[in-house]
Amino acid sequence: MIQASGVIICLSYILGLLFTAVPLGGFWVLGLGVVGAIFFGKRHPNMRKHLQKKDKSQAKTKTALPLTQTTPHARVWLVAGVVGLLASLYFQSRIPTPETNDISKFVSSENSNNQEQLFIVRGSVLSTPRMTRNQRGQLWLQATQLDEVKNENGSAGASKKVTGKLYVTMPLLQATGLHPNQHIALTGVLYKPKPLLNPGAFDFQKFLQQEGAFAGLSARQVNILDEGKKWGWWKIREQIVRSQVRWLGIPHGPLVSAMVLGSKVVDLPYETRDRFVQVGLAHALAASGFQTSLILGVVLGLTSKAKKGTQIILGSIALLLFLALTGLQPSVLRAVIMGFAVLIGIGFKRKVKQLGSLLVTAVLLLLFNPLWIWDLGFQLSFLATLGLIVTVPAITKRLDWLPPIMTSSIAVPLATAIWTLPLLLYVFSVVAIYTLPVNIFSTPLISVISIGGMISALVSLILPDAGSSLAHLLYHPTQWLLKLVEFFASLPGSTVALGSISLGQMLTIYILIILAWVVRWWQKRWWFAGIVVLSLVFLPVWHSANTLFRVTVLATGKEPVLVIQDRGKVTLINSGGEGTGRFTILPFLQQQGINKIDWAIASDFQRSNDNAWLEVLQRLPIGIFYNYSSTSENDITSQVLQKEVQKSKGIYQGLSVGQTISTSSVVAQLINNQLPVLQLQILGQNWLLVGESNTTELLEIVNTKGLVRPQVLWCSHHSLKELVSVLQPQVAIATSANVDQKTLSELNQTQTKLFFTGRDGAIQWTPNGQFEIFIQTAENKTSIL
């Protein structure tokens, strides 16, 4: 068991890493150490005598360590403060930064603004290619040389020696057959990731920085220069996956492989992956403690009559083999280290203290890579394990009237949910409603598939055909699991968006959970803590739904996408291009706690592109859908949209030029059927949305239609100058900031306030007349942290 001084020092190291989110956080931890030394490091003599008496009584009852031993000296608190300060400095030293000749240094601003300058990049492949949602291959490349393509025949200019990790996407066929250690040449467009532009969206720039990369390459052509080593752990993984997919097919084969090796190293179809996440079974696809428990259980069970040394050796080999196959993922490392702790306990014939083992494991991993403190997988893995250690026994005790198998099936998912749900709400803003019944019914199937998959994987390394035969025996359990997940995913309200909770709300919830764990008063009144937690989550959601009015102009490119929130009623205007629904609109609505769109208006700004509407309709119902179809091609898509709307019991209506639409707070009218012009009136304020078209024709429409001068204008940056001079709006929102300096200076001299979604991110307006840009708001929140 770890002494109290060791616990304090370990916790101070973790606290020092967590406080890196706060300016000068390390010094705050140092200050806490000083405070601890003053108030907790000294004891009054009479208090010490009292503690010694308690020591004797506890020794008679064979309880834990004496209290005098668990009362740290003042110097322990001071050391802990210094450790916390050093942890924050260590974290800063490990943050990835681009080197002087990093490849990202050679990406000009023109490349970031979609002007396609071709480059030839040479380097070594670092990872096995994966398939993206856009059906493209993706891999990581260690860049070594960069050449700029000078002319149309593809001749290269002067070569530059470069360094750095590169995120590469390419046509799927060209990615086939690539493997780690190959030396390749890629021809394509270099780019720097854009900062996060919309609330709730995926922060691609932050993701790359966490991976130690600062640029990406959209490759068009791949040339293999050197095959490199043709053996590695990737080869074994590939053999296992091929053996299991051969007779199981897709998605059954990849699912079995993912449950053995983890979805991070297996190309599982995104549709299957999304359904598992939707119903709360994402953990079944992650290589972690469940697999290591099975591996150790099987090894120790088969060697129960062998010597302790044999058990330890075979168990260690099994754990190391599992680690090598799944990769150095935080959750896998956590499970493997705790598995070794069990083996050490067997060797010394001592029972391992799971809580102490978890703490030591966390410190070891964070010494190896302190940046993992902000890795979501690392956080969820440790929180779930903590729940299993400290909360499962309490739940099991209260459910002792049920059969043991049922008690365990309920206690395990409930305990992990209690400890992980606040973090998941903070990050994803959604709750999987049926997670408890899904876990209860799926646990036997997951156990059978995981054990069978491991056996078939081992056999496939020696006899691939025999491994395929064994994997085929798992077809029916896998099919039943897929059907079970599909059934719960199709139920109404399988996931409910509650809206994002603040950092303060999340920390308060965790404080209440910890109090219910360690304080006897709260243990007896756990139900009261539950009520407080529910109030912390639902009261702000209820208040916002009944009071908030806000218009959000999302940064979506060429088509204006507006979300109007009016005291619980939601209007969505336009949907943008393909992918905008999935990656921009839905994450924003999810973050806002929106589970239904009451009115939707499709004005066809981009001509015959309704894929984004289909992406939205697959997840959220729409009450009344107004759709304008400008082409015959769109008629077919409109029929599909109509079926999707009606499937969710909504009303589908066509939209014609001149027709006026009224919602709870918006009056909309489509002005023209050739050039996209949409006029809105929002709480008495006139908005004019003008698509990207010929500026002269737009000005003719403005003059002939007699449009009311708008307070807010949305338009392309190409027509910004002319429209601002004619319409003289109070606010103008343009898609891009690619305006020449002379034009920009002229516009700044007008009374119109300018915003650019490509630079400022989403723009939000509230009835008090204030416009806020998302990027500035996000920076302010970060600085507060």
PDB file of N, CA, C and O in Angstrom, residues 473-518:
ATOM      1  N   LEU A 473     -16.961 -19.388 -36.640  1.00  0.00           N
ATOM      2  CA  LEU A 473     -17.869 -19.849 -35.578  1.00  0.00           C
ATOM      3  C   LEU A 473     -18.472 -18.683 -34.811  1.00  0.00           C
ATOM      4  O   LEU A 473     -19.485 -18.846 -34.118  1.00  0.00           O
ATOM      5  N   LEU A 474     -17.866 -17.504 -34.930  1.00  0.00           N
ATOM      6  CA  LEU A 474     -18.363 -16.322 -34.222  1.00  0.00           C
ATOM      7  C   LEU A 474     -19.380 -15.535 -35.037  1.00  0.00           C
ATOM      8  O   LEU A 474     -19.815 -14.464 -34.602  1.00  0.00           O
ATOM      9  N   TYR A 475     -19.761 -16.056 -36.193  1.00  0.00           N
ATOM     10  CA  TYR A 475     -20.670 -15.291 -37.054  1.00  0.00           C
ATOM     11  C   TYR A 475     -21.994 -14.993 -36.362  1.00  0.00           C
ATOM     12  O   TYR A 475     -22.459 -13.835 -36.346  1.00  0.00           O
ATOM     13  N   HIS A 476     -22.617 -16.014 -35.803  1.00  0.00           N
ATOM     14  CA  HIS A 476     -23.934 -15.791 -35.200  1.00  0.00           C
ATOM     15  C   HIS A 476     -23.883 -14.891 -33.961  1.00  0.00           C
ATOM     16  O   HIS A 476     -24.721 -13.979 -33.842  1.00  0.00           O
ATOM     17  N   PRO A 477     -22.930 -15.088 -33.021  1.00  0.00           N
ATOM     18  CA  PRO A 477     -22.843 -14.121 -31.915  1.00  0.00           C
ATOM     19  C   PRO A 477     -22.608 -12.688 -32.397  1.00  0.00           C
ATOM     20  O   PRO A 477     -23.193 -11.742 -31.852  1.00  0.00           O
ATOM     21  N   THR A 478     -21.774 -12.546 -33.430  1.00  0.00           N
ATOM     22  CA  THR A 478     -21.519 -11.201 -33.964  1.00  0.00           C
ATOM     23  C   THR A 478     -22.764 -10.625 -34.619  1.00  0.00           C
ATOM     24  O   THR A 478     -23.079  -9.441 -34.463  1.00  0.00           O
ATOM     25  N   GLN A 479     -23.491 -11.461 -35.352  1.00  0.00           N
ATOM     26  CA  GLN A 479     -24.724 -11.022 -35.983  1.00  0.00           C
ATOM     27  C   GLN A 479     -25.754 -10.608 -34.939  1.00  0.00           C
ATOM     28  O   GLN A 479     -26.439  -9.585 -35.090  1.00  0.00           O
ATOM     29  N   TRP A 480     -25.863 -11.367 -33.858  1.00  0.00           N
ATOM     30  CA  TRP A 480     -26.808 -11.017 -32.787  1.00  0.00           C
ATOM     31  C   TRP A 480     -26.414  -9.692 -32.137  1.00  0.00           C
ATOM     32  O   TRP A 480     -27.288  -8.883 -31.822  1.00  0.00           O
ATOM     33  N   LEU A 481     -25.110  -9.473 -31.953  1.00  0.00           N
ATOM     34  CA  LEU A 481     -24.656  -8.211 -31.360  1.00  0.00           C
ATOM     35  C   LEU A 481     -24.966  -7.039 -32.285  1.00  0.00           C
ATOM     36  O   LEU A 481     -25.437  -5.979 -31.825  1.00  0.00           O
ATOM     37  N   LEU A 482     -24.727  -7.206 -33.583  1.00  0.00           N
ATOM     38  CA  LEU A 482     -25.038  -6.137 -34.537  1.00  0.00           C
ATOM     39  C   LEU A 482     -26.529  -5.823 -34.559  1.00  0.00           C
ATOM     40  O   LEU A 482     -26.936  -4.653 -34.615  1.00  0.00           O
ATOM     41  N   LYS A 483     -27.362  -6.864 -34.528  1.00  0.00           N
ATOM     42  CA  LYS A 483     -28.812  -6.668 -34.518  1.00  0.00           C
ATOM     43  C   LYS A 483     -29.261  -5.981 -33.235  1.00  0.00           C
ATOM     44  O   LYS A 483     -30.157  -5.135 -33.245  1.00  0.00           O
ATOM     45  N   LEU A 484     -28.650  -6.374 -32.115  1.00  0.00           N
ATOM     46  CA  LEU A 484     -28.987  -5.748 -30.832  1.00  0.00           C
ATOM     47  C   LEU A 484     -28.657  -4.260 -30.862  1.00  0.00           C
ATOM     48  O   LEU A 484     -29.477  -3.418 -30.447  1.00  0.00           O
ATOM     49  N   VAL A 485     -27.476  -3.922 -31.354  1.00  0.00           N
ATOM     50  CA  VAL A 485     -27.067  -2.517 -31.440  1.00  0.00           C
ATOM     51  C   VAL A 485     -27.970  -1.759 -32.408  1.00  0.00           C
ATOM     52  O   VAL A 485     -28.395  -0.626 -32.126  1.00  0.00           O
ATOM     53  N   GLU A 486     -28.273  -2.364 -33.537  1.00  0.00           N
ATOM     54  CA  GLU A 486     -29.146  -1.727 -34.528  1.00  0.00           C
ATOM     55  C   GLU A 486     -30.536  -1.468 -33.950  1.00  0.00           C
ATOM     56  O   GLU A 486     -31.136  -0.413 -34.192  1.00  0.00           O
ATOM     57  N   PHE A 487     -31.044  -2.425 -33.174  1.00  0.00           N
ATOM     58  CA  PHE A 487     -32.376  -2.269 -32.573  1.00  0.00           C
ATOM     59  C   PHE A 487     -32.407  -1.079 -31.619  1.00  0.00           C
ATOM     60  O   PHE A 487     -33.298  -0.215 -31.709  1.00  0.00           O
ATOM     61  N   PHE A 488     -31.451  -1.005 -30.714  1.00  0.00           N
ATOM     62  CA  PHE A 488     -31.452   0.091 -29.742  1.00  0.00           C
ATOM     63  C   PHE A 488     -31.135   1.427 -30.403  1.00  0.00           C
ATOM     64  O   PHE A 488     -31.645   2.469 -29.974  1.00  0.00           O
ATOM     65  N   ALA A 489     -30.308   1.415 -31.447  1.00  0.00           N
ATOM     66  CA  ALA A 489     -29.999   2.662 -32.150  1.00  0.00           C
ATOM     67  C   ALA A 489     -31.211   3.209 -32.896  1.00  0.00           C
ATOM     68  O   ALA A 489     -31.334   4.425 -33.087  1.00  0.00           O
ATOM     69  N   SER A 490     -32.119   2.301 -33.320  1.00  0.00           N
ATOM     70  CA  SER A 490     -33.310   2.733 -34.059  1.00  0.00           C
ATOM     71  C   SER A 490     -34.439   3.196 -33.152  1.00  0.00           C
ATOM     72  O   SER A 490     -35.421   3.772 -33.637  1.00  0.00           O
ATOM     73  N   LEU A 491     -34.328   2.954 -31.850  1.00  0.00           N
ATOM     74  CA  LEU A 491     -35.369   3.391 -30.932  1.00  0.00           C
ATOM     75  C   LEU A 491     -35.374   4.915 -30.842  1.00  0.00           C
ATOM     76  O   LEU A 491     -34.332   5.560 -30.923  1.00  0.00           O
ATOM     77  N   PRO A 492     -36.554   5.522 -30.673  1.00  0.00           N
ATOM     78  CA  PRO A 492     -36.613   6.989 -30.558  1.00  0.00           C
ATOM     79  C   PRO A 492     -35.851   7.462 -29.329  1.00  0.00           C
ATOM     80  O   PRO A 492     -35.945   6.874 -28.250  1.00  0.00           O
ATOM     81  N   GLY A 493     -35.088   8.524 -29.528  1.00  0.00           N
ATOM     82  CA  GLY A 493     -34.346   9.095 -28.413  1.00  0.00           C
ATOM     83  C   GLY A 493     -33.192   8.250 -27.939  1.00  0.00           C
ATOM     84  O   GLY A 493     -32.854   8.262 -26.745  1.00  0.00           O
ATOM     85  N   SER A 494     -32.572   7.481 -28.850  1.00  0.00           N
ATOM     86  CA  SER A 494     -31.439   6.645 -28.429  1.00  0.00           C
ATOM     87  C   SER A 494     -30.301   7.499 -27.889  1.00  0.00           C
ATOM     88  O   SER A 494     -29.569   7.085 -26.996  1.00  0.00           O
ATOM     89  N   THR A 495     -30.128   8.681 -28.457  1.00  0.00           N
ATOM     90  CA  THR A 495     -29.201   9.665 -27.887  1.00  0.00           C
ATOM     91  C   THR A 495     -29.947  10.982 -27.726  1.00  0.00           C
ATOM     92  O   THR A 495     -30.715  11.380 -28.608  1.00  0.00           O
ATOM     93  N   VAL A 496     -29.707  11.645 -26.626  1.00  0.00           N
ATOM     94  CA  VAL A 496     -30.361  12.919 -26.339  1.00  0.00           C
ATOM     95  C   VAL A 496     -29.287  13.967 -26.095  1.00  0.00           C
ATOM     96  O   VAL A 496     -28.370  13.755 -25.296  1.00  0.00           O
ATOM     97  N   ALA A 497     -29.387  15.080 -26.814  1.00  0.00           N
ATOM     98  CA  ALA A 497     -28.456  16.187 -26.620  1.00  0.00           C
ATOM     99  C   ALA A 497     -28.922  17.028 -25.439  1.00  0.00           C
ATOM    100  O   ALA A 497     -30.041  17.541 -25.437  1.00  0.00           O
ATOM    101  N   LEU A 498     -28.079  17.162 -24.443  1.00  0.00           N
ATOM    102  CA  LEU A 498     -28.397  17.974 -23.270  1.00  0.00           C
ATOM    103  C   LEU A 498     -27.715  19.331 -23.314  1.00  0.00           C
ATOM    104  O   LEU A 498     -27.964  20.176 -22.457  1.00  0.00           O
ATOM    105  N   GLY A 499     -26.864  19.530 -24.297  1.00  0.00           N
ATOM    106  CA  GLY A 499     -26.101  20.765 -24.340  1.00  0.00           C
ATOM    107  C   GLY A 499     -24.825  20.621 -23.536  1.00  0.00           C
ATOM    108  O   GLY A 499     -24.742  19.816 -22.606  1.00  0.00           O
ATOM    109  N   SER A 500     -23.822  21.389 -23.899  1.00  0.00           N
ATOM    110  CA  SER A 500     -22.538  21.279 -23.207  1.00  0.00           C
ATOM    111  C   SER A 500     -22.638  21.888 -21.819  1.00  0.00           C
ATOM    112  O   SER A 500     -23.280  22.923 -21.621  1.00  0.00           O
ATOM    113  N   ILE A 501     -22.035  21.225 -20.853  1.00  0.00           N
ATOM    114  CA  ILE A 501     -21.958  21.777 -19.513  1.00  0.00           C
ATOM    115  C   ILE A 501     -20.639  22.527 -19.373  1.00  0.00           C
ATOM    116  O   ILE A 501     -19.676  22.251 -20.081  1.00  0.00           O
ATOM    117  N   SER A 502     -20.597  23.483 -18.480  1.00  0.00           N
ATOM    118  CA  SER A 502     -19.385  24.269 -18.297  1.00  0.00           C
ATOM    119  C   SER A 502     -18.353  23.487 -17.494  1.00  0.00           C
ATOM    120  O   SER A 502     -18.663  22.458 -16.881  1.00  0.00           O
ATOM    121  N   LEU A 503     -17.135  23.993 -17.494  1.00  0.00           N
ATOM    122  CA  LEU A 503     -16.079  23.370 -16.707  1.00  0.00           C
ATOM    123  C   LEU A 503     -16.433  23.381 -15.226  1.00  0.00           C
ATOM    124  O   LEU A 503     -16.196  22.407 -14.511  1.00  0.00           O
ATOM    125  N   GLY A 504     -17.027  24.494 -14.760  1.00  0.00           N
ATOM    126  CA  GLY A 504     -17.429  24.581 -13.355  1.00  0.00           C
ATOM    127  C   GLY A 504     -18.487  23.551 -12.997  1.00  0.00           C
ATOM    128  O   GLY A 504     -18.436  22.945 -11.916  1.00  0.00           O
ATOM    129  N   GLN A 505     -19.459  23.349 -13.899  1.00  0.00           N
ATOM    130  CA  GLN A 505     -20.480  22.326 -13.650  1.00  0.00           C
ATOM    131  C   GLN A 505     -19.849  20.939 -13.555  1.00  0.00           C
ATOM    132  O   GLN A 505     -20.188  20.160 -12.659  1.00  0.00           O
ATOM    133  N   MET A 506     -18.943  20.635 -14.480  1.00  0.00           N
ATOM    134  CA  MET A 506     -18.315  19.316 -14.476  1.00  0.00           C
ATOM    135  C   MET A 506     -17.518  19.089 -13.191  1.00  0.00           C
ATOM    136  O   MET A 506     -17.617  18.016 -12.562  1.00  0.00           O
ATOM    137  N   LEU A 507     -16.731  20.072 -12.781  1.00  0.00           N
ATOM    138  CA  LEU A 507     -15.932  19.922 -11.567  1.00  0.00           C
ATOM    139  C   LEU A 507     -16.815  19.773 -10.334  1.00  0.00           C
ATOM    140  O   LEU A 507     -16.517  18.976  -9.434  1.00  0.00           O
ATOM    141  N   THR A 508     -17.919  20.523 -10.291  1.00  0.00           N
ATOM    142  CA  THR A 508     -18.844  20.409  -9.160  1.00  0.00           C
ATOM    143  C   THR A 508     -19.451  19.021  -9.092  1.00  0.00           C
ATOM    144  O   THR A 508     -19.597  18.434  -8.005  1.00  0.00           O
ATOM    145  N   ILE A 509     -19.805  18.468 -10.241  1.00  0.00           N
ATOM    146  CA  ILE A 509     -20.380  17.122 -10.273  1.00  0.00           C
ATOM    147  C   ILE A 509     -19.368  16.104  -9.764  1.00  0.00           C
ATOM    148  O   ILE A 509     -19.705  15.218  -8.965  1.00  0.00           O
ATOM    149  N   TYR A 510     -18.114  16.228 -10.197  1.00  0.00           N
ATOM    150  CA  TYR A 510     -17.094  15.283  -9.731  1.00  0.00           C
ATOM    151  C   TYR A 510     -16.818  15.443  -8.232  1.00  0.00           C
ATOM    152  O   TYR A 510     -16.536  14.456  -7.542  1.00  0.00           O
ATOM    153  N   ILE A 511     -16.890  16.649  -7.730  1.00  0.00           N
ATOM    154  CA  ILE A 511     -16.733  16.853  -6.280  1.00  0.00           C
ATOM    155  C   ILE A 511     -17.840  16.134  -5.520  1.00  0.00           C
ATOM    156  O   ILE A 511     -17.592  15.472  -4.499  1.00  0.00           O
ATOM    157  N   LEU A 512     -19.069  16.218  -6.020  1.00  0.00           N
ATOM    158  CA  LEU A 512     -20.188  15.524  -5.373  1.00  0.00           C
ATOM    159  C   LEU A 512     -20.012  14.006  -5.443  1.00  0.00           C
ATOM    160  O   LEU A 512     -20.321  13.291  -4.479  1.00  0.00           O
ATOM    161  N   ILE A 513     -19.517  13.501  -6.581  1.00  0.00           N
ATOM    162  CA  ILE A 513     -19.283  12.057  -6.701  1.00  0.00           C
ATOM    163  C   ILE A 513     -18.218  11.606  -5.707  1.00  0.00           C
ATOM    164  O   ILE A 513     -18.355  10.565  -5.055  1.00  0.00           O
ATOM    165  N   ILE A 514     -17.149  12.394  -5.573  1.00  0.00           N
ATOM    166  CA  ILE A 514     -16.082  12.048  -4.630  1.00  0.00           C
ATOM    167  C   ILE A 514     -16.587  12.104  -3.191  1.00  0.00           C
ATOM    168  O   ILE A 514     -16.250  11.245  -2.360  1.00  0.00           O
ATOM    169  N   LEU A 515     -17.412  13.105  -2.876  1.00  0.00           N
ATOM    170  CA  LEU A 515     -17.986  13.187  -1.529  1.00  0.00           C
ATOM    171  C   LEU A 515     -18.844  11.964  -1.219  1.00  0.00           C
ATOM    172  O   LEU A 515     -18.791  11.411  -0.105  1.00  0.00           O
ATOM    173  N   ALA A 516     -19.635  11.529  -2.207  1.00  0.00           N
ATOM    174  CA  ALA A 516     -20.464  10.341  -2.003  1.00  0.00           C
ATOM    175  C   ALA A 516     -19.621   9.076  -1.888  1.00  0.00           C
ATOM    176  O   ALA A 516     -20.094   8.060  -1.375  1.00  0.00           O
ATOM    177  N   TRP A 517     -18.369   9.160  -2.305  1.00  0.00           N
ATOM    178  CA  TRP A 517     -17.464   8.007  -2.201  1.00  0.00           C
ATOM    179  C   TRP A 517     -16.742   7.970  -0.852  1.00  0.00           C
ATOM    180  O   TRP A 517     -16.654   6.914  -0.218  1.00  0.00           O
ATOM    181  N   VAL A 518     -16.251   9.120  -0.370  1.00  0.00           N
ATOM    182  CA  VAL A 518     -15.358   9.116   0.790  1.00  0.00           C
ATOM    183  C   VAL A 518     -15.983   9.628   2.086  1.00  0.00           C
ATOM    184  O   VAL A 518     -15.481   9.332   3.169  1.00  0.00           O
TER     185      VAL A 518
END
